[in-house]
mmCIF file of C-alpha atoms and ligand atoms in Angstrom:
data_model
loop_
_atom_site.group_PDB
_atom_site.id
_atom_site.type_symbol
_atom_site.label_atom_id
_atom_site.label_comp_id
_atom_site.label_asym_id
_atom_site.label_seq_id
_atom_site.Cartn_x
_atom_site.Cartn_y
_atom_site.Cartn_z
ATOM 1 C CA UNK A 1 0.030 -0.033 -0.010
ATOM 2 C CA UNK A 2 1.254 3.370 -1.016
ATOM 3 C CA UNK A 3 2.027 5.785 1.849
ATOM 4 C CA UNK A 4 -0.685 8.065 0.429
ATOM 5 C CA UNK A 5 -3.177 5.721 0.449
ATOM 6 C CA UNK A 6 -2.101 4.451 4.175
ATOM 7 C CA UNK A 7 -2.405 8.118 5.287
ATOM 8 C CA UNK A 8 -5.956 8.269 3.723
ATOM 9 C CA UNK A 9 -6.937 5.051 5.550
ATOM 10 C CA UNK A 10 -5.663 6.351 8.827
ATOM 11 C CA UNK A 11 -7.576 9.369 8.626
ATOM 12 C CA UNK A 12 -10.958 7.846 7.344
ATOM 13 C CA UNK A 13 -12.328 7.224 10.987
ATOM 14 C CA UNK A 14 -11.633 10.773 12.073
ATOM 15 C CA UNK A 15 -13.195 12.095 8.610
ATOM 16 C CA UNK A 16 -16.293 9.770 9.602
ATOM 17 C CA UNK A 17 -16.544 11.176 13.138
ATOM 18 C CA UNK A 18 -16.403 14.707 11.725
ATOM 19 C CA UNK A 19 -18.977 14.016 9.173
ATOM 20 C CA UNK A 20 -21.268 12.436 11.947
ATOM 21 C CA UNK A 21 -20.971 15.292 14.181
ATOM 22 C CA UNK A 22 -21.377 18.034 11.492
ATOM 23 C CA UNK A 23 -24.214 16.109 9.813
ATOM 24 C CA UNK A 24 -27.028 15.932 12.269
ATOM 25 C CA UNK A 25 -26.112 19.406 13.670
ATOM 26 C CA UNK A 26 -26.010 21.237 10.399
ATOM 27 C CA UNK A 27 -29.360 19.618 9.087
ATOM 28 C CA UNK A 28 -31.532 19.212 12.131
ATOM 29 C CA UNK A 29 -31.004 22.256 14.310
ATOM 30 C CA UNK A 30 -33.909 22.398 16.598
ATOM 31 C CA UNK A 31 -35.706 24.709 18.892
ATOM 32 C CA UNK A 32 -37.323 24.026 22.276
ATOM 33 C CA UNK A 33 -40.200 26.569 21.684
ATOM 34 C CA UNK A 34 -41.130 24.640 18.564
ATOM 35 C CA UNK A 35 -41.386 21.293 20.475
ATOM 36 C CA UNK A 36 -37.514 20.482 19.623
ATOM 37 C CA UNK A 37 -38.343 20.624 15.911
ATOM 38 C CA UNK A 38 -36.941 23.103 13.135
ATOM 39 C CA UNK A 39 -39.743 25.467 12.783
ATOM 40 C CA UNK A 40 -43.427 26.202 13.490
ATOM 41 C CA UNK A 41 -46.081 26.325 10.735
ATOM 42 C CA UNK A 42 -49.507 27.506 11.425
ATOM 43 C CA UNK A 43 -52.479 27.191 8.737
ATOM 44 C CA UNK A 44 -55.305 29.973 9.317
ATOM 45 C CA UNK A 45 -58.424 30.188 7.304
ATOM 46 C CA UNK A 46 -60.305 33.540 7.508
ATOM 47 C CA UNK A 47 -64.025 34.572 7.219
ATOM 48 C CA UNK A 48 -66.055 31.344 8.093
ATOM 49 C CA UNK A 49 -66.929 30.303 4.622
ATOM 50 C CA UNK A 50 -68.640 27.043 3.446
ATOM 51 C CA UNK A 51 -65.296 26.015 1.729
ATOM 52 C CA UNK A 52 -63.776 25.820 5.168
ATOM 53 C CA UNK A 53 -66.313 22.882 6.283
ATOM 54 C CA UNK A 54 -66.712 21.507 2.841
ATOM 55 C CA UNK A 55 -62.888 21.156 1.970
ATOM 56 C CA UNK A 56 -60.501 22.440 4.385
ATOM 57 C CA UNK A 57 -61.488 20.627 7.615
ATOM 58 C CA UNK A 58 -61.814 17.202 5.654
ATOM 59 C CA UNK A 59 -58.345 17.847 4.055
ATOM 60 C CA UNK A 60 -56.845 18.623 7.365
ATOM 61 C CA UNK A 61 -58.676 15.789 9.258
ATOM 62 C CA UNK A 62 -57.640 13.222 6.475
ATOM 63 C CA UNK A 63 -53.929 13.874 7.432
ATOM 64 C CA UNK A 64 -54.550 14.527 11.022
ATOM 65 C CA UNK A 65 -53.353 18.171 10.606
ATOM 66 C CA UNK A 66 -54.933 21.090 12.626
ATOM 67 C CA UNK A 67 -55.659 24.550 11.649
ATOM 68 C CA UNK A 68 -57.116 27.791 12.965
ATOM 69 C CA UNK A 69 -60.371 29.159 11.499
ATOM 70 C CA UNK A 70 -61.109 32.745 12.149
ATOM 71 C CA UNK A 71 -64.912 33.055 12.476
ATOM 72 C CA UNK A 72 -67.159 36.110 11.878
ATOM 73 C CA UNK A 73 -69.961 35.608 14.153
ATOM 74 C CA UNK A 74 -72.472 36.951 11.963
ATOM 75 C CA UNK A 75 -71.444 34.779 8.720
ATOM 76 C CA UNK A 76 -74.210 32.737 7.392
ATOM 77 C CA UNK A 77 -71.896 29.567 7.555
ATOM 78 C CA UNK A 78 -71.542 30.019 11.136
ATOM 79 C CA UNK A 79 -75.576 30.326 11.801
ATOM 80 C CA UNK A 80 -76.296 27.366 9.477
ATOM 81 C CA UNK A 81 -73.435 25.125 10.353
ATOM 82 C CA UNK A 82 -72.878 25.421 14.204
ATOM 83 C CA UNK A 83 -72.515 21.828 14.939
ATOM 84 C CA UNK A 84 -70.070 21.144 12.079
ATOM 85 C CA UNK A 85 -67.926 23.911 13.765
ATOM 86 C CA UNK A 86 -68.278 22.286 17.101
ATOM 87 C CA UNK A 87 -67.170 19.130 15.605
ATOM 88 C CA UNK A 88 -64.143 20.714 13.928
ATOM 89 C CA UNK A 89 -63.084 22.294 17.514
ATOM 90 C CA UNK A 90 -63.602 18.726 19.069
ATOM 91 C CA UNK A 91 -61.116 17.433 16.615
ATOM 92 C CA UNK A 92 -58.419 19.925 17.636
ATOM 93 C CA UNK A 93 -58.983 22.821 15.294
ATOM 94 C CA UNK A 94 -59.085 26.402 16.644
ATOM 95 C CA UNK A 95 -62.058 28.673 16.389
ATOM 96 C CA UNK A 96 -60.577 32.077 16.364
ATOM 97 C CA UNK A 97 -62.247 35.421 16.504
ATOM 98 C CA UNK A 98 -62.607 37.583 13.549
ATOM 99 C CA UNK A 99 -65.263 39.875 14.878
ATOM 100 C CA UNK A 100 -69.080 39.713 14.768
ATOM 101 C CA UNK A 101 -69.346 41.825 11.792
ATOM 102 C CA UNK A 102 -65.817 41.994 10.088
ATOM 103 C CA UNK A 103 -65.447 45.736 10.411
ATOM 104 C CA UNK A 104 -62.826 47.385 8.046
ATOM 105 C CA UNK A 105 -61.654 50.868 7.908
ATOM 106 C CA UNK A 106 -63.689 52.243 5.039
ATOM 107 C CA UNK A 107 -61.607 55.580 4.828
ATOM 108 C CA UNK A 108 -58.578 53.780 3.533
ATOM 109 C CA UNK A 109 -57.983 53.574 -0.440
ATOM 110 C CA UNK A 110 -59.386 50.618 -2.103
ATOM 111 C CA UNK A 111 -62.260 50.024 0.455
ATOM 112 C CA UNK A 112 -65.089 50.633 -1.617
ATOM 113 C CA UNK A 113 -66.728 47.160 -0.385
ATOM 114 C CA UNK A 114 -66.833 48.597 3.230
ATOM 115 C CA UNK A 115 -70.579 49.246 4.042
ATOM 116 C CA UNK A 116 -71.477 52.021 6.155
ATOM 117 C CA UNK A 117 -72.680 49.566 8.644
ATOM 118 C CA UNK A 118 -69.159 47.778 9.079
ATOM 119 C CA UNK A 119 -66.865 50.888 8.673
ATOM 120 C CA UNK A 120 -64.546 50.609 11.524
ATOM 121 C CA UNK A 121 -63.446 54.187 11.014
ATOM 122 C CA UNK A 122 -67.118 55.043 12.319
ATOM 123 C CA UNK A 123 -66.838 52.770 15.353
ATOM 124 C CA UNK A 124 -65.673 53.784 18.781
ATOM 125 C CA UNK A 125 -62.972 51.711 20.291
ATOM 126 C CA UNK A 126 -65.349 50.836 22.792
ATOM 127 C CA UNK A 127 -67.680 49.482 20.293
ATOM 128 C CA UNK A 128 -65.139 47.466 18.472
ATOM 129 C CA UNK A 129 -63.804 45.927 21.813
ATOM 130 C CA UNK A 130 -67.483 44.834 22.933
ATOM 131 C CA UNK A 131 -67.992 43.440 19.491
ATOM 132 C CA UNK A 132 -64.986 41.279 19.646
ATOM 133 C CA UNK A 133 -65.836 40.193 23.183
ATOM 134 C CA UNK A 134 -69.326 39.283 22.218
ATOM 135 C CA UNK A 135 -67.803 37.148 19.526
ATOM 136 C CA UNK A 136 -65.597 35.275 22.010
ATOM 137 C CA UNK A 137 -68.865 34.699 23.968
ATOM 138 C CA UNK A 138 -70.422 33.018 21.043
ATOM 139 C CA UNK A 139 -67.291 30.955 20.010
ATOM 140 C CA UNK A 140 -67.117 29.991 23.706
ATOM 141 C CA UNK A 141 -70.756 28.651 23.493
ATOM 142 C CA UNK A 142 -69.696 26.604 20.452
ATOM 143 C CA UNK A 143 -66.474 25.000 21.466
ATOM 144 C CA UNK A 144 -66.267 25.689 25.279
ATOM 145 C CA UNK A 145 -62.785 26.973 25.411
ATOM 146 C CA UNK A 146 -61.459 30.267 26.869
ATOM 147 C CA UNK A 147 -58.107 30.505 25.235
ATOM 148 C CA UNK A 148 -57.904 31.544 21.432
ATOM 149 C CA UNK A 149 -56.636 34.108 18.986
ATOM 150 C CA UNK A 150 -57.848 37.024 17.136
ATOM 151 C CA UNK A 151 -57.292 38.114 13.547
ATOM 152 C CA UNK A 152 -57.745 41.755 12.586
ATOM 153 C CA UNK A 153 -60.528 42.062 9.836
ATOM 154 C CA UNK A 154 -58.573 43.492 6.690
ATOM 155 C CA UNK A 155 -55.487 43.732 9.021
ATOM 156 C CA UNK A 156 -56.939 47.050 10.177
ATOM 157 C CA UNK A 157 -55.584 47.716 13.777
ATOM 158 C CA UNK A 158 -56.400 51.218 14.688
ATOM 159 C CA UNK A 159 -59.541 53.626 15.164
ATOM 160 C CA UNK A 160 -58.456 57.228 15.164
ATOM 161 C CA UNK A 161 -54.963 56.401 15.655
ATOM 162 C CA UNK A 162 -55.815 54.170 18.764
ATOM 163 C CA UNK A 163 -54.882 50.369 18.608
ATOM 164 C CA UNK A 164 -58.085 48.795 19.859
ATOM 165 C CA UNK A 165 -56.433 45.493 20.602
ATOM 166 C CA UNK A 166 -54.336 47.134 23.596
ATOM 167 C CA UNK A 167 -57.827 46.719 25.504
ATOM 168 C CA UNK A 168 -58.219 42.897 24.372
ATOM 169 C CA UNK A 169 -54.970 41.790 25.328
ATOM 170 C CA UNK A 170 -56.233 39.993 28.456
ATOM 171 C CA UNK A 171 -58.817 38.387 26.068
ATOM 172 C CA UNK A 172 -56.632 36.624 23.813
ATOM 173 C CA UNK A 173 -53.432 34.688 23.683
ATOM 174 C CA UNK A 174 -52.467 36.592 20.437
ATOM 175 C CA UNK A 175 -53.453 38.680 17.244
ATOM 176 C CA UNK A 176 -52.590 37.718 13.598
ATOM 177 C CA UNK A 177 -52.009 40.536 11.342
ATOM 178 C CA UNK A 178 -51.466 40.625 7.543
ATOM 179 C CA UNK A 179 -47.926 41.683 7.179
ATOM 180 C CA UNK A 180 -45.596 38.865 5.477
ATOM 181 C CA UNK A 181 -42.614 37.732 7.509
ATOM 182 C CA UNK A 182 -40.889 34.894 9.201
ATOM 183 C CA UNK A 183 -39.816 35.481 12.878
ATOM 184 C CA UNK A 184 -38.009 33.867 15.557
ATOM 185 C CA UNK A 185 -39.860 33.268 18.767
ATOM 186 C CA UNK A 186 -37.954 36.165 20.358
ATOM 187 C CA UNK A 187 -39.016 38.462 17.535
ATOM 188 C CA UNK A 188 -42.798 37.504 17.304
ATOM 189 C CA UNK A 189 -45.108 40.432 18.220
ATOM 190 C CA UNK A 190 -48.035 38.567 19.811
ATOM 191 C CA UNK A 191 -50.235 41.456 19.260
ATOM 192 C CA UNK A 192 -49.626 41.375 15.692
ATOM 193 C CA UNK A 193 -48.333 38.110 14.342
ATOM 194 C CA UNK A 194 -46.885 38.009 10.868
ATOM 195 C CA UNK A 195 -48.363 35.837 7.966
ATOM 196 C CA UNK A 196 -48.314 35.164 4.341
ATOM 197 C CA UNK A 197 -51.610 35.750 2.641
ATOM 198 C CA UNK A 198 -52.066 33.311 -0.221
ATOM 199 C CA UNK A 199 -54.150 34.267 -3.166
ATOM 200 C CA UNK A 200 -53.246 32.325 -6.326
ATOM 201 C CA UNK A 201 -49.736 31.294 -5.561
ATOM 202 C CA UNK A 202 -48.674 27.639 -6.364
ATOM 203 C CA UNK A 203 -47.901 24.760 -4.248
ATOM 204 C CA UNK A 204 -44.198 25.173 -4.698
ATOM 205 C CA UNK A 205 -44.147 28.744 -3.589
ATOM 206 C CA UNK A 206 -45.817 27.765 -0.307
ATOM 207 C CA UNK A 207 -43.465 24.842 0.246
ATOM 208 C CA UNK A 208 -40.431 27.166 -0.452
ATOM 209 C CA UNK A 209 -41.635 29.218 2.319
ATOM 210 C CA UNK A 210 -41.755 26.256 4.774
ATOM 211 C CA UNK A 211 -38.287 25.398 3.796
ATOM 212 C CA UNK A 212 -37.142 28.882 4.553
ATOM 213 C CA UNK A 213 -38.648 28.695 7.900
ATOM 214 C CA UNK A 214 -37.069 25.269 8.543
ATOM 215 C CA UNK A 215 -33.781 26.756 7.666
ATOM 216 C CA UNK A 216 -34.185 29.942 9.879
ATOM 217 C CA UNK A 217 -36.085 28.211 12.700
ATOM 218 C CA UNK A 218 -38.823 30.700 12.572
ATOM 219 C CA UNK A 219 -42.637 30.800 12.729
ATOM 220 C CA UNK A 220 -44.535 30.699 9.576
ATOM 221 C CA UNK A 221 -48.248 31.566 9.437
ATOM 222 C CA UNK A 222 -50.207 31.012 6.158
ATOM 223 C CA UNK A 223 -53.491 33.041 5.658
ATOM 224 C CA UNK A 224 -55.919 31.471 3.452
ATOM 225 C CA UNK A 225 -59.636 32.559 2.338
ATOM 226 C CA UNK A 226 -61.174 30.372 -0.171
ATOM 227 C CA UNK A 227 -59.490 26.923 -0.997
ATOM 228 C CA UNK A 228 -60.602 25.673 -4.133
ATOM 229 C CA UNK A 229 -63.082 28.526 -4.607
ATOM 230 C CA UNK A 230 -65.644 30.244 -2.258
ATOM 231 C CA UNK A 231 -64.162 33.599 -1.780
ATOM 232 C CA UNK A 232 -62.663 36.408 -3.819
ATOM 233 C CA UNK A 233 -59.205 35.481 -2.638
ATOM 234 C CA UNK A 234 -58.398 31.800 -3.352
ATOM 235 C CA UNK A 235 -55.710 29.177 -3.668
ATOM 236 C CA UNK A 236 -56.171 26.221 -5.842
ATOM 237 C CA UNK A 237 -57.116 22.967 -4.219
ATOM 238 C CA UNK A 238 -54.383 20.921 -5.501
ATOM 239 C CA UNK A 239 -51.668 23.554 -4.528
ATOM 240 C CA UNK A 240 -53.196 23.378 -1.080
ATOM 241 C CA UNK A 241 -53.231 19.634 -0.927
ATOM 242 C CA UNK A 242 -49.547 19.709 -2.057
ATOM 243 C CA UNK A 243 -48.671 21.951 0.740
ATOM 244 C CA UNK A 244 -50.475 19.778 3.371
ATOM 245 C CA UNK A 245 -48.679 16.587 2.136
ATOM 246 C CA UNK A 246 -45.152 18.237 2.227
ATOM 247 C CA UNK A 247 -45.892 19.207 6.031
ATOM 248 C CA UNK A 248 -47.144 15.848 6.667
ATOM 249 C CA UNK A 249 -44.202 14.062 5.172
ATOM 250 C CA UNK A 250 -41.939 16.358 7.501
ATOM 251 C CA UNK A 251 -44.049 16.289 10.679
ATOM 252 C CA UNK A 252 -40.917 15.052 12.492
ATOM 253 C CA UNK A 253 -39.162 18.341 11.684
ATOM 254 C CA UNK A 254 -41.920 20.943 11.649
ATOM 255 C CA UNK A 255 -44.291 21.930 14.580
ATOM 256 C CA UNK A 256 -47.813 22.254 12.939
ATOM 257 C CA UNK A 257 -50.440 23.370 15.361
ATOM 258 C CA UNK A 258 -53.225 26.056 15.677
ATOM 259 C CA UNK A 259 -51.961 29.441 16.361
ATOM 260 C CA UNK A 260 -53.404 29.395 20.014
ATOM 261 C CA UNK A 261 -50.986 26.501 20.888
ATOM 262 C CA UNK A 262 -48.001 27.923 19.171
ATOM 263 C CA UNK A 263 -48.615 31.433 20.497
ATOM 264 C CA UNK A 264 -49.065 30.046 24.132
ATOM 265 C CA UNK A 265 -45.510 28.580 23.936
ATOM 266 C CA UNK A 266 -44.119 31.729 22.492
ATOM 267 C CA UNK A 267 -45.682 33.689 25.215
ATOM 268 C CA UNK A 268 -44.092 31.444 27.799
ATOM 269 C CA UNK A 269 -40.784 31.580 25.974
ATOM 270 C CA UNK A 270 -40.765 35.367 25.840
ATOM 271 C CA UNK A 271 -41.731 35.642 29.542
ATOM 272 C CA UNK A 272 -38.809 33.286 30.538
ATOM 273 C CA UNK A 273 -36.414 35.214 28.338
ATOM 274 C CA UNK A 274 -37.555 38.756 30.071
ATOM 275 C CA UNK A 275 -37.446 37.105 33.567
ATOM 276 C CA UNK A 276 -33.812 35.892 32.930
ATOM 277 C CA UNK A 277 -32.666 39.546 32.058
HETATM 278 ZN ZN1 ZN B 301 -61.452 38.624 7.083
#
């Protein structure tokens, strides 16, 4: 055997050991706040539409995945299908709060769809707070739960420059906004959680977002409206299924849960970090 080959063979165990050490650490770095997985992914569905119960809940249940459904208390699909929402909650889905009447700020550009009755800019802060609390009462009557999250209708957070959610913080674990972004547990603002709104993007786009979250050990929240139709903002049914299949296949690396559960862990993590300072 040549001296070169000899040296190579002698160095092999060391090389193997180096690879073993570097391998898992490089590919499977985990975070305790994400249940010792690489990242957290939350699936949220807004506006309480029939498509949620007809297509989304069955798709999630078939893969034993759970999501968050932001219910508008006055939506026809709530009034007509109350027992189905209750069963969805019993199977672990979160019924989140999207206000009773989905008020949006009609004074902003592009808000011709806002009716005078549901114009947040004409609300007082007290009325918005009371309406959202009344929706919590309704949701509690459906699912019996007291901990849940809120989603800002149209992403509007202010009335006359006042953040109305400030008064609602004791009523919720977190509030989801509409700004796109991936954030670590330390970075997340629980009163305005970032998300990616999906409207027409394909499955690969969504899977790439999940991969980015896996690499950066961050929280990724998806915001869907219609799945396979049912809303003016939609995602293709096959694209949605492609995302769910990817998540299921990587369940060991990705913490997939309703926002209320992930936000409760972020809250504890942030409180612990603050206490250590
Ligand atoms: Zn909405």
